[in-house]
Coordinates of C-alpha atoms in Angstrom, one line a residue:
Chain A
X48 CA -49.2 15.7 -63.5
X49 CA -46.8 18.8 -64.5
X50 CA -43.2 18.1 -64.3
X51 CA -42.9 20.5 -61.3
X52 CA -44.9 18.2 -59.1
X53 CA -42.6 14.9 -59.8
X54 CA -39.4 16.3 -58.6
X55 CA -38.9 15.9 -55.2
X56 CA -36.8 18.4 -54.4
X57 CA -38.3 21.4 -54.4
X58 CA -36.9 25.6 -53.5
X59 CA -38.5 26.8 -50.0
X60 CA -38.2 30.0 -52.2
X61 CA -41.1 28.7 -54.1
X62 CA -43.6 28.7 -51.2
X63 CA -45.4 31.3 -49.3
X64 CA -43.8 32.0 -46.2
X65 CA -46.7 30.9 -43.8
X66 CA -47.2 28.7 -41.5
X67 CA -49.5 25.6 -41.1
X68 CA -51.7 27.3 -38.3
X69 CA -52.3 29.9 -40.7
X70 CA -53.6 27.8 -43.7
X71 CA -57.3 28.8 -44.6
X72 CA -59.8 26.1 -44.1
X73 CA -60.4 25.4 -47.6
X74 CA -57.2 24.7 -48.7
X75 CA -56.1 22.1 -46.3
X76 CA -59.7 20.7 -47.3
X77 CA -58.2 21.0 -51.0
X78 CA -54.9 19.6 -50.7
X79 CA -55.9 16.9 -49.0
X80 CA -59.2 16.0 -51.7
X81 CA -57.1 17.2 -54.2
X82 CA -54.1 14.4 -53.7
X83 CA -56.7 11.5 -52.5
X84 CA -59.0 12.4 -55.4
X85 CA -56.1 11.3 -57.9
X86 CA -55.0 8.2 -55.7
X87 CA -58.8 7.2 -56.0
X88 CA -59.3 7.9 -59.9
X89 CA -56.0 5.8 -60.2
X90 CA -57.9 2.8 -58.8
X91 CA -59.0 0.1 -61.4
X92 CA -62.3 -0.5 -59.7
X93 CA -63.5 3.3 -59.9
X94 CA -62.4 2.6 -63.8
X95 CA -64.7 -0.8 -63.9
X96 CA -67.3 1.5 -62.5
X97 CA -67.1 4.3 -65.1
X98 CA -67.1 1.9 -67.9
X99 CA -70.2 -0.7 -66.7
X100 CA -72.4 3.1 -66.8
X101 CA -70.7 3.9 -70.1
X102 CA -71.4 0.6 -71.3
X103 CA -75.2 0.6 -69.9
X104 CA -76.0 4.0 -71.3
X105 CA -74.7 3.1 -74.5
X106 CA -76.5 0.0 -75.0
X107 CA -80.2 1.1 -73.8
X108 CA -79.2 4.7 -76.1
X109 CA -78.8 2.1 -78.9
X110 CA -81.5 -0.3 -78.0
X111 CA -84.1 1.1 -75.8
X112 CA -85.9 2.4 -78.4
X113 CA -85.9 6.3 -77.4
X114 CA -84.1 8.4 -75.4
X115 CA -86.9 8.9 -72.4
X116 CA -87.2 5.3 -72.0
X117 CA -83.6 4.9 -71.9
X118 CA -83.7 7.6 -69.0
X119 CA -85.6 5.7 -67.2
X120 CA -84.1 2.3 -67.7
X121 CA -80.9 3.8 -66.6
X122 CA -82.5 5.5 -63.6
X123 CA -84.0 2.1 -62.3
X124 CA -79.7 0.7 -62.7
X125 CA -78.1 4.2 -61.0
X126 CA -81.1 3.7 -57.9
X127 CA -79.1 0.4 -57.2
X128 CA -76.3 0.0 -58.2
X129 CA -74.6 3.7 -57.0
X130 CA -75.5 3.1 -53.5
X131 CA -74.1 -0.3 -53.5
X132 CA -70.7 0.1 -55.3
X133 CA -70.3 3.7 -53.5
X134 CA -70.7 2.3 -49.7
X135 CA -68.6 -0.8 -51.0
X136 CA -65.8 0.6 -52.4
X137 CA -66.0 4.1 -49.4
X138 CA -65.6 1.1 -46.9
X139 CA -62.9 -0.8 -48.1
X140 CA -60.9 2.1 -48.9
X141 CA -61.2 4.1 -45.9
X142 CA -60.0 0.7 -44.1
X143 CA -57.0 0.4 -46.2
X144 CA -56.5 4.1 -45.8
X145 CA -56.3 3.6 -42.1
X146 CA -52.7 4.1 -41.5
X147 CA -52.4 6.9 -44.0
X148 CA -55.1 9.0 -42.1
X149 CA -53.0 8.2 -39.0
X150 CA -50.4 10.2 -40.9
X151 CA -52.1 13.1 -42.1
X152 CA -53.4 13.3 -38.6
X153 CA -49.9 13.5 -37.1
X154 CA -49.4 16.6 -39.2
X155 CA -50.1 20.2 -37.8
X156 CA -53.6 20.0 -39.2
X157 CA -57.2 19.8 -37.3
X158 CA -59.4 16.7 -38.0
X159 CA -62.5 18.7 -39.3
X160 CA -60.6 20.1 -42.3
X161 CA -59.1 16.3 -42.4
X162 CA -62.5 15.0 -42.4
X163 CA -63.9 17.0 -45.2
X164 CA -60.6 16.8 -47.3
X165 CA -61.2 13.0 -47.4
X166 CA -64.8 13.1 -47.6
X167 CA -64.4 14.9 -50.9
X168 CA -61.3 13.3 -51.9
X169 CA -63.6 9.9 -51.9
X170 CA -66.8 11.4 -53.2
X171 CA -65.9 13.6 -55.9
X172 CA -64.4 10.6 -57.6
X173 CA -67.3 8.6 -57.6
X174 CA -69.3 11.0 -58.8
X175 CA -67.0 11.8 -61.4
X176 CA -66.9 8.3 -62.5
X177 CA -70.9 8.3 -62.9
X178 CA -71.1 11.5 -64.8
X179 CA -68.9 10.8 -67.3
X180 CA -70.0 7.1 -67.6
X181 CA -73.8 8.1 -68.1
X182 CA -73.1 11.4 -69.8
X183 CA -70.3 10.4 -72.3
X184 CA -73.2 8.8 -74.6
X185 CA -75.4 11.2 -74.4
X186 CA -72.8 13.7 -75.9
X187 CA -72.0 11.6 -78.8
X188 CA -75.5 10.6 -79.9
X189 CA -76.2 14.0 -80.1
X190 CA -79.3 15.2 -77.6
X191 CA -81.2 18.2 -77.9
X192 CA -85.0 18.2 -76.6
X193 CA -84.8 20.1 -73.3
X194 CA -87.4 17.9 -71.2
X195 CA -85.3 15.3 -71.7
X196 CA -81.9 17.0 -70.6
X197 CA -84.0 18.1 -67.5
X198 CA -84.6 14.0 -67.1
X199 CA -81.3 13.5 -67.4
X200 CA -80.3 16.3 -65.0
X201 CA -82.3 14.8 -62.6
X202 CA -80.7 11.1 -62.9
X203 CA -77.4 12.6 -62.2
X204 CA -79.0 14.8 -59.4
X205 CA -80.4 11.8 -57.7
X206 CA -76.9 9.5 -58.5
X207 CA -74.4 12.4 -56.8
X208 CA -76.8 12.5 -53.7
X209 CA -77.0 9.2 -53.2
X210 CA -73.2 9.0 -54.0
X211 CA -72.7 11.5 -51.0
X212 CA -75.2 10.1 -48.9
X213 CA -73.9 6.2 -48.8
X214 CA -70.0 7.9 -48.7
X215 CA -70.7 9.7 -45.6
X216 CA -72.5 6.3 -44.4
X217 CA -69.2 4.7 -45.0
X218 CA -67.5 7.1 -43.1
X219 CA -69.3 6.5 -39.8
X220 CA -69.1 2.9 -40.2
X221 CA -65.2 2.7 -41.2
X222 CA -65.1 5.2 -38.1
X223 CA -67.3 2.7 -35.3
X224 CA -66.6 -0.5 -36.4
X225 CA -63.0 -1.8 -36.0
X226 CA -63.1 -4.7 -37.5
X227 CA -63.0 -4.5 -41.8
X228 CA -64.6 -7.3 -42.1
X229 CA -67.6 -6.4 -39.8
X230 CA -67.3 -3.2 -41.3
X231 CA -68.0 -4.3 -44.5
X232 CA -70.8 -6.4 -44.0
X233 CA -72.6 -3.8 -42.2
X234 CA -72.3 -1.4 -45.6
X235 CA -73.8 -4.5 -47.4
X236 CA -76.3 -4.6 -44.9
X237 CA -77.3 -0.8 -45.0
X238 CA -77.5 -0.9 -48.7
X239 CA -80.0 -4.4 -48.4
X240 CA -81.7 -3.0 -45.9
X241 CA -82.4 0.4 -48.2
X242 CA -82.3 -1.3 -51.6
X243 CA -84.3 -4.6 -50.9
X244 CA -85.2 -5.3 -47.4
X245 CA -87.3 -2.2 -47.3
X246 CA -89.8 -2.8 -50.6
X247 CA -90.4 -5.9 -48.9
X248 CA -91.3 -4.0 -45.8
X249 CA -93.1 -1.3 -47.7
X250 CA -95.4 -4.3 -49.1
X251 CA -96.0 -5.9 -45.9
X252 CA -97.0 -3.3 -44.3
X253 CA -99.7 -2.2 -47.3
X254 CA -100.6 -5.9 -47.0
X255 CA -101.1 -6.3 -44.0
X256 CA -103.4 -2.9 -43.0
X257 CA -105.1 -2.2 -46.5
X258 CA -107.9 -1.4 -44.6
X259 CA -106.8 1.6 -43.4
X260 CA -105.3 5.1 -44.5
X261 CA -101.7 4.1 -44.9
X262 CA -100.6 7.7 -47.2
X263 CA -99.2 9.5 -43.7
X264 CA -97.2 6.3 -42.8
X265 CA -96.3 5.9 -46.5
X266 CA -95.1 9.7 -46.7
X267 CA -93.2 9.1 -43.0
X268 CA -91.5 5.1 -44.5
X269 CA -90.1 7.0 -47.5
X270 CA -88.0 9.8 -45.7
X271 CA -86.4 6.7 -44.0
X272 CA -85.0 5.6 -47.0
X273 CA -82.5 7.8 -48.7
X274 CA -82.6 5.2 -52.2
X275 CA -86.7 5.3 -52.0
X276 CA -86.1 9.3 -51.3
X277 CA -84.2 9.1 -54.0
X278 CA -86.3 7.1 -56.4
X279 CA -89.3 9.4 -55.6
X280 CA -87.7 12.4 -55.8
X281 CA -86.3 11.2 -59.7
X282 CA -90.0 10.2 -60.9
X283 CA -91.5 13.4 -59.4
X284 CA -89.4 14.8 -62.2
X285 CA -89.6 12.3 -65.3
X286 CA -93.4 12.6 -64.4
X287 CA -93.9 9.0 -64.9
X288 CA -96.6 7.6 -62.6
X289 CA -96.5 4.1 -63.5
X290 CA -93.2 3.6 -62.3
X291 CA -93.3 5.4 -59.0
X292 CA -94.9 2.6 -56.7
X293 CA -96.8 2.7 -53.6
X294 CA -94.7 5.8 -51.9
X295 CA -93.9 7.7 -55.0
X296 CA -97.8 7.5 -56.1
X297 CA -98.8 8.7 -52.2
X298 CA -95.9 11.3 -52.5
X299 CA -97.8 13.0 -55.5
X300 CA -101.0 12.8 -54.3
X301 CA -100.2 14.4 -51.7
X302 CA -97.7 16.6 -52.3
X303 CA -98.3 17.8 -55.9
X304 CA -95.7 17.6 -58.6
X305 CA -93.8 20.9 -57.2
X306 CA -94.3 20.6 -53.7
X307 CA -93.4 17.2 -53.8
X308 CA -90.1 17.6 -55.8
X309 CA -89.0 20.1 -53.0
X310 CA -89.8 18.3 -49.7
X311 CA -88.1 14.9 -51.5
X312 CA -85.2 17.4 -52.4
X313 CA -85.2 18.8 -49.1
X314 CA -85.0 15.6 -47.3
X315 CA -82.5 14.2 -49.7
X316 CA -79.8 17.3 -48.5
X317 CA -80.9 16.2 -45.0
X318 CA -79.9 12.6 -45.7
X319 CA -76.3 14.0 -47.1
X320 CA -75.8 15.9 -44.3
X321 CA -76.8 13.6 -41.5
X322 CA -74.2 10.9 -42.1
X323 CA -71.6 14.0 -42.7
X324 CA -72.0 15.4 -39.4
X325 CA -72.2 11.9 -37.2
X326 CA -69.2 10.6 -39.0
X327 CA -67.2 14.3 -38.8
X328 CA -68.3 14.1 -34.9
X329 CA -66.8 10.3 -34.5
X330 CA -63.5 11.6 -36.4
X331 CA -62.7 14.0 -33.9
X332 CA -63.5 11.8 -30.8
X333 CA -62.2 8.9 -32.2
X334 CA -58.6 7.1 -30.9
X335 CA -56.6 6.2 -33.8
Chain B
X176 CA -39.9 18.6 -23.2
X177 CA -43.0 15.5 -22.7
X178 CA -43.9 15.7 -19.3
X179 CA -46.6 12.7 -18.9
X180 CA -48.5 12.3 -15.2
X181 CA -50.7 10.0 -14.1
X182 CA -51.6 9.1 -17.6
X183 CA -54.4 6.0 -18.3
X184 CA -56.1 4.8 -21.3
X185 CA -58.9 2.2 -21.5
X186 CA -59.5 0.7 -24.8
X187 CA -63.0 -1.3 -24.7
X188 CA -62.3 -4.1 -21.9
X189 CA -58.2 -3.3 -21.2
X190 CA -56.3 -0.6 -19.8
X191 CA -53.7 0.1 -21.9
X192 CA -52.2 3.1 -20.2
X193 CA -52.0 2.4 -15.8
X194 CA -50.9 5.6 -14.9
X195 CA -48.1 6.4 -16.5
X196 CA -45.7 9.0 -15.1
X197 CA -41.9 10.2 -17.3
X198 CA -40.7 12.9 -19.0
X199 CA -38.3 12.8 -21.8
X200 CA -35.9 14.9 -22.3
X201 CA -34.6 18.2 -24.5
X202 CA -31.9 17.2 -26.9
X203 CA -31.4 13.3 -25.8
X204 CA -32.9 10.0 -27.8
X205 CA -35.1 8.2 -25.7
X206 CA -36.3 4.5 -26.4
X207 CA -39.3 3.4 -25.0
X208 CA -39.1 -0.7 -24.4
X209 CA -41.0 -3.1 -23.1
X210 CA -43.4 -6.9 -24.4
X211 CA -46.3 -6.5 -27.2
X212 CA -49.1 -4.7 -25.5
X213 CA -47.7 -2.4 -23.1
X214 CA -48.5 0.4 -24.2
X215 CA -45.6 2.0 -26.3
X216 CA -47.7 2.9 -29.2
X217 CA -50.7 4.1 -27.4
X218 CA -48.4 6.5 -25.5
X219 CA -46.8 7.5 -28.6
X220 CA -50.5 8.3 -30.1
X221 CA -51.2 10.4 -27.0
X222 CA -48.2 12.5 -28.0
X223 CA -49.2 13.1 -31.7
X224 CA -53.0 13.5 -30.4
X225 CA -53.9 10.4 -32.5
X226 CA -55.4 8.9 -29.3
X227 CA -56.6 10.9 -26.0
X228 CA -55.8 9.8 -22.2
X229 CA -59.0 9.4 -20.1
X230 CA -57.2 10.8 -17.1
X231 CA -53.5 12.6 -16.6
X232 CA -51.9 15.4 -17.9
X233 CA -49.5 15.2 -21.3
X234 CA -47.2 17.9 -22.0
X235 CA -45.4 19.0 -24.7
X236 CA -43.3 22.0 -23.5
X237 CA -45.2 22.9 -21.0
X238 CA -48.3 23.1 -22.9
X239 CA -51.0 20.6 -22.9
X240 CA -51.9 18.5 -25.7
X241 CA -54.9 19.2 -26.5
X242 CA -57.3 20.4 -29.4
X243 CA -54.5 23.1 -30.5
X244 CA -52.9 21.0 -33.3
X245 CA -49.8 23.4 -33.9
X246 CA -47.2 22.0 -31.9
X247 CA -47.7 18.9 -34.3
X248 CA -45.3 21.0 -36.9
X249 CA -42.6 20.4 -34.5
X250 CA -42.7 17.2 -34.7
X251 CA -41.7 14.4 -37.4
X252 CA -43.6 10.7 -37.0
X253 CA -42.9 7.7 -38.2
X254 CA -45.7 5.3 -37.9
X255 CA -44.8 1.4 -37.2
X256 CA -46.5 0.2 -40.6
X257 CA -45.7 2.0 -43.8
X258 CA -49.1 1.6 -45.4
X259 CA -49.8 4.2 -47.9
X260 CA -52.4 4.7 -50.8
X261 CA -51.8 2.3 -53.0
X262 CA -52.0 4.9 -56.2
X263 CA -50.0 7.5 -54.6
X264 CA -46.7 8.4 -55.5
X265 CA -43.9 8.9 -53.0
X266 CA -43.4 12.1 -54.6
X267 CA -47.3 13.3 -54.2
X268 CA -46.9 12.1 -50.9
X269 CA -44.2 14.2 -49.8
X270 CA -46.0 17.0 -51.7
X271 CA -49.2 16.2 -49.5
X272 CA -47.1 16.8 -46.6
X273 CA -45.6 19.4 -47.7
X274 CA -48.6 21.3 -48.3
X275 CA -50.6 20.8 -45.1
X276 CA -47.7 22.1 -43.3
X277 CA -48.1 25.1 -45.2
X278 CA -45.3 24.7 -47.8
X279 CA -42.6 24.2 -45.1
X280 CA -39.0 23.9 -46.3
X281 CA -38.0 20.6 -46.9
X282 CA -34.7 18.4 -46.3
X283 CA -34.1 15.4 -48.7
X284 CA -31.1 14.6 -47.5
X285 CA -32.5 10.8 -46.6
X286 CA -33.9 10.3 -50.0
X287 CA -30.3 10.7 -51.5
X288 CA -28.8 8.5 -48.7
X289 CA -31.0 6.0 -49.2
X290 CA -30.9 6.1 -53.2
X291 CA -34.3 6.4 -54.0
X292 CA -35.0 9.2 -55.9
X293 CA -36.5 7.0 -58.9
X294 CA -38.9 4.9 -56.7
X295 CA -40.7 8.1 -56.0
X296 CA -42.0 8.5 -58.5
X297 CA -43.6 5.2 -58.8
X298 CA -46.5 4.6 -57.4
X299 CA -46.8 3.1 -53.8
X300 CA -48.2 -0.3 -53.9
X301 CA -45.6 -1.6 -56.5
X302 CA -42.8 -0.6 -53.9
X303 CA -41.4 -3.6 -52.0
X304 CA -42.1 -3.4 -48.1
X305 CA -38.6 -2.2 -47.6
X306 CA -38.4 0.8 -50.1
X307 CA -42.1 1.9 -48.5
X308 CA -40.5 2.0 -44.8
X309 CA -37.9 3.9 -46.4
X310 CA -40.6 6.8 -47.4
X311 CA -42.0 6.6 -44.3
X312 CA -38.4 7.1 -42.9
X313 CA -38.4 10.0 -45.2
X314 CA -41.5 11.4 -44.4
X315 CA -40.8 11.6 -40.9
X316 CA -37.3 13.4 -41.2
X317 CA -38.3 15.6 -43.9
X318 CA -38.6 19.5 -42.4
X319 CA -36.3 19.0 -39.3
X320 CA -38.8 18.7 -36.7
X321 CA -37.4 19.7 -32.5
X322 CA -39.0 16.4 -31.6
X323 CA -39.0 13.0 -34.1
X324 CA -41.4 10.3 -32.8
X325 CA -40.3 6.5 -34.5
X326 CA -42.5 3.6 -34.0
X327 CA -39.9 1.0 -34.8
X328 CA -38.0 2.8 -37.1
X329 CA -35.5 0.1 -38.4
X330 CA -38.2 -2.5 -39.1
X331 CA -38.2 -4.2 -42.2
X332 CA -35.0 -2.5 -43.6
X333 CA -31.9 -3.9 -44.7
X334 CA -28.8 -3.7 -42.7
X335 CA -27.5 -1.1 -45.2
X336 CA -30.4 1.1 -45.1
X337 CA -30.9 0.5 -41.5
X338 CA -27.5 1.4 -40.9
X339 CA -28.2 5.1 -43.0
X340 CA -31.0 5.8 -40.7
X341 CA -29.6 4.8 -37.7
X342 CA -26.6 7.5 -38.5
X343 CA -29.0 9.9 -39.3
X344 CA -30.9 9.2 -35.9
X345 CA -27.4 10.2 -34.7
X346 CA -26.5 13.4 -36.6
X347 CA -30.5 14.4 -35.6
X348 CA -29.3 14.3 -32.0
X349 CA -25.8 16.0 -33.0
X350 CA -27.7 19.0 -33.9
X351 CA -29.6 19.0 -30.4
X352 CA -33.0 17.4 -31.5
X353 CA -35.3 15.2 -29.5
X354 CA -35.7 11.6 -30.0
X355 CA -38.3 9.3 -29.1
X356 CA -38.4 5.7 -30.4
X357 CA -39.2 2.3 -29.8
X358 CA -37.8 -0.8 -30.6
X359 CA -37.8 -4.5 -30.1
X360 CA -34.0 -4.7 -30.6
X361 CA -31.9 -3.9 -27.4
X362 CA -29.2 -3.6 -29.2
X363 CA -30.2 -0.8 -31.5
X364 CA -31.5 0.4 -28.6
X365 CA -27.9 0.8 -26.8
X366 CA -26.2 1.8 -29.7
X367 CA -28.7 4.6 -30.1
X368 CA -30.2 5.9 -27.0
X369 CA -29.1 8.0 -23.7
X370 CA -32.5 6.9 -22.2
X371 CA -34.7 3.9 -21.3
X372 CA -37.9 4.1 -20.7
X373 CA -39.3 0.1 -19.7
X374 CA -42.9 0.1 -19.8
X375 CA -45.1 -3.2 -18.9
X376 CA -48.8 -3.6 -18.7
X377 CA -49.3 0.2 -19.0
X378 CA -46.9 1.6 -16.2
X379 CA -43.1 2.5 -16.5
X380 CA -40.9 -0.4 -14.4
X381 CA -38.2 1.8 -15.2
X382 CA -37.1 5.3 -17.2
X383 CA -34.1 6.6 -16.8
X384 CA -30.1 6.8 -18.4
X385 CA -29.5 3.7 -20.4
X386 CA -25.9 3.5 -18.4
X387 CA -27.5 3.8 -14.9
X388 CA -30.1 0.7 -15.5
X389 CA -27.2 -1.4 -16.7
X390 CA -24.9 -0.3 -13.5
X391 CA -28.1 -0.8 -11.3
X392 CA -28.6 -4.3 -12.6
X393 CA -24.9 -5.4 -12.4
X394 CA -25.0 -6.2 -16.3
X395 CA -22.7 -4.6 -19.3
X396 CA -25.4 -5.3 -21.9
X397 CA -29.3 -4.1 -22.0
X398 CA -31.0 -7.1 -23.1
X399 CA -29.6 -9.0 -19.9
X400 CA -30.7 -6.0 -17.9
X401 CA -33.7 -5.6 -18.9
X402 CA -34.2 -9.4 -18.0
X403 CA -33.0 -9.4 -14.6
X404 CA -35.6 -5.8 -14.2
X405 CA -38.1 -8.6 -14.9
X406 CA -36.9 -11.4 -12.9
X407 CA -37.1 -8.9 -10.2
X408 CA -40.4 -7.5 -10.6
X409 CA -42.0 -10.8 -11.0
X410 CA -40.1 -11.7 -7.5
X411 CA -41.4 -8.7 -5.7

């Protein structure tokens, strides 16, 4: 922080002479991700975060004997752990952030721009926070064989759209469910329901009608999930059949490498921009 | 310069706004009073835009309140809790402010009066209740709004500081701005205010100059007029 931005006091010479009406989109969007974004970095438990994918990187670069299968070994952590700690930590803080949002809303600024400004504020962090954690390593070891910085571009792909995805989830839920405490048990129960519940589901059902041609319903299950999406969409790339599963295996079948890769990609965007738009429509019907 | 008709709220199973009907005046301080639950808030959220009346008209100069968030830069809120980020500065808060509002001129005069220039630049959470209602104090009167809205403004601070803002309150109206505040404490409420504005379950029992309730009641002091209001309404 420059020295400029501490003192208080500041000359209305300084500023341009325009009014709030008149402030572009983007940089009320800005200024509001801009000063949440640092509040947010500031936490301790976006640190913790950081550090356990620093710390996991590091060890399976050291110890997973090779760099692919390190790759994947971190993909497999990022698939859980990013949507769990993202919705988590999105819910508790936009319930905390309650009265401060009341604020920002009492100024001469309209709740869409509010919306996004927050949604970034929150998101970007997060992401940040896994970048850096999974890519710090990767610097210092050194790394150089392109396939596997393409591997790794798709890990951190698949980790910010999931980070997006289960933000904007946390937005509609902090935004329909009063109660923080209900609140948050719902986010647990999304990310059970995406990260667990549904491989359960996913074997039942191949279970229970083997006998029949289960690849369309396979195909349909997995745009459900935005972790499975995501999970598909990652081994499409690392080319790694063995560990795709039941819907990743259909997926490529089907769908070819290429083809495959796209619609996954495609639906993932839908998935980020689904739970952006319902919880940007409850923010500006909602009573604070 | 609020004109309010007919206005009702529902929240899930209660109505928390009955058809309420007042208008509150250029250049006066006006305190809205009345038990836990009737409404004061919610009608103060109506007049930010926080929250939106399922029926009646709100005005704010004539205009309605509505989608058009402009009119919110003439006004200066003070919300009843001072909860903030917990990582944020006082400082970056102000700046926030400062900047959605386009980089409007500022007046710090509160932060001097209040002698807080150092705890500013701390960050929030570490900030004892007090100081933080002091920011929010700050916040509120910081680019000379026409119309400041104070959700219990004296809350939680000492008698000193409470003192300072209650003198500013003052000097605000001096220079011919609009007050609207509420309060549990009559007599901050008498020391302050030209007008009360009693509200119970969701409809006004009474609005009008503080001197003419206590004349209409037969009492010299608020808090005994406002309870004799009562004992009548729960007669009739």
């Amino acid at each position: 922080m420059s020295a400029g931005e501490m003192s208080v006091s500041v000359s209305a010479a300084s500023a341009p002479a325009s009014t709030a009406a008149h402030v572009r989109f983007s940089a009320v969007v800005l200024r509001v991700a801009r000063y949440q974004a640092r509040d947010v970095l500031r936490s301790r438990w976006l640190a913790v975060y950081g550090v356990f994918f620093l710390a996991v990187t590091e060890g399976l670069l050291r110890f997973a004997g090779g760099d692919a299968r390190a790759i994947l070994s971190i993909a497999s952590i990022v698939l859980y752990v990013v949507p769990l700690v993202t919705i988590a930590f999105a819910t508790v803080y936009l319930y905390s952030a309650r009265e401060f949002i009341e604020l920002l809303l009492a100024q001469p600024v309209d709740r869409r721009r509010l919306f996004f400004g927050l949604y970034l504020g929150l998101s970007v962090p997060l992401v940040s926070a896994l970048l850096i954690g999974v890519c710090a390593p990767f610097v210092v070891h050194g790394f150089d064989d392109p396939t596997q910085r393409a591997m790794l571009a798709a890990l951190l792909g698949a980790g910010a759209a999931l980070t997006m995805i289960f933000t904007g989830v946390a937005f509609c839920i902090a935004l329909w469910c009063e109660d923080r405490l209900k609140g948050l048990g719902f986010a647990i129960g999304v990310w059970m329901l995406c990260a667990i519940v549904y491989d359960g589901l996913v074997m039942a059902v191949v279970a229970a009608f083997a006998d029949y041609p289960l690849e369309r319903v396979m195909l349909a299950l997995t745009l459900t999930n935005p972790v499975d999406l995501a999970r598909v969409t990652l081994l499409l790339q690392l080319d790694v059949s063995a560990l795709m599963g039941y819907t990743g295996a259909v997926f490529q079948q089907f769908l070819g490498g290429a083809v495959g890769t796209l619609v996954a990609a495609g639906a993932l965007s839908l998935w980020i921009a689904a739970p952006v738009a319902l919880g940007l429509r409850a923010f500006r019907r909602k009573d604070f | 310069m609020i004109e309010a008709r007919g206005l009702r709220k529902r929240f899930g199973a209660g109505e928390v706004l009955r058809g309420v009907d007042l208008s509150i005046a250029r250049g006066r301080v006006t305190a809205i009073v009345g038990p836990n639950g009737a409404g004061k808030t919610t009608f103060i959220k109506s007049v930010l835009g926080l929250a939106r009346p399922d029926s009646g008209t709100l005005t704010f100069d004539g205009a309605k309140i509505g989608d058009d968030h402009a009119y919110r830069a003439r006004i200066g809120y003070m919300p009843q809790l001072a909860r903030f980020p917990e990582h944020m500065t006082g400082a970056e808060l102000i700046h926030l402010l400062r900047n959605l509002r386009g980089g409007a001129s500022v007046n710090e005069e509160l932060v001097a009066e209040f002698g807080i220039e150092g705890e500013l630049r701390k960050q929030l959470r570490v900030l004892s209740g007090g100081t933080r209602q002091k920011v929010n104090a700050i916040a509120a009167f910081l680019f000379s709004p026409e119309l400041y809205v104070l959700d219990e403004p004296t809350a939680g601070l000492d008698p000193v500081s409470s003192g300072i803002l209650k003198a500013r309150i003052r000097r605000e109206r001096a220079n011919g701005r609009t007050v609207l505040l509420t309060s549990h404490i009559m007599s901050e409420v008498e020391e302050l205010t030209d007008d009360v504005i009693y509200l119970t379950d969701g409809v006004v029992r009474y609005s009008g100059a503080l001197d003419h309730l206590k004349t209409a009641m037969g009492e010299t002091n608020l808090e005994r007029a406002i309870a004799r209001l009562m004992l009548r309404e729960a007669a009739a």
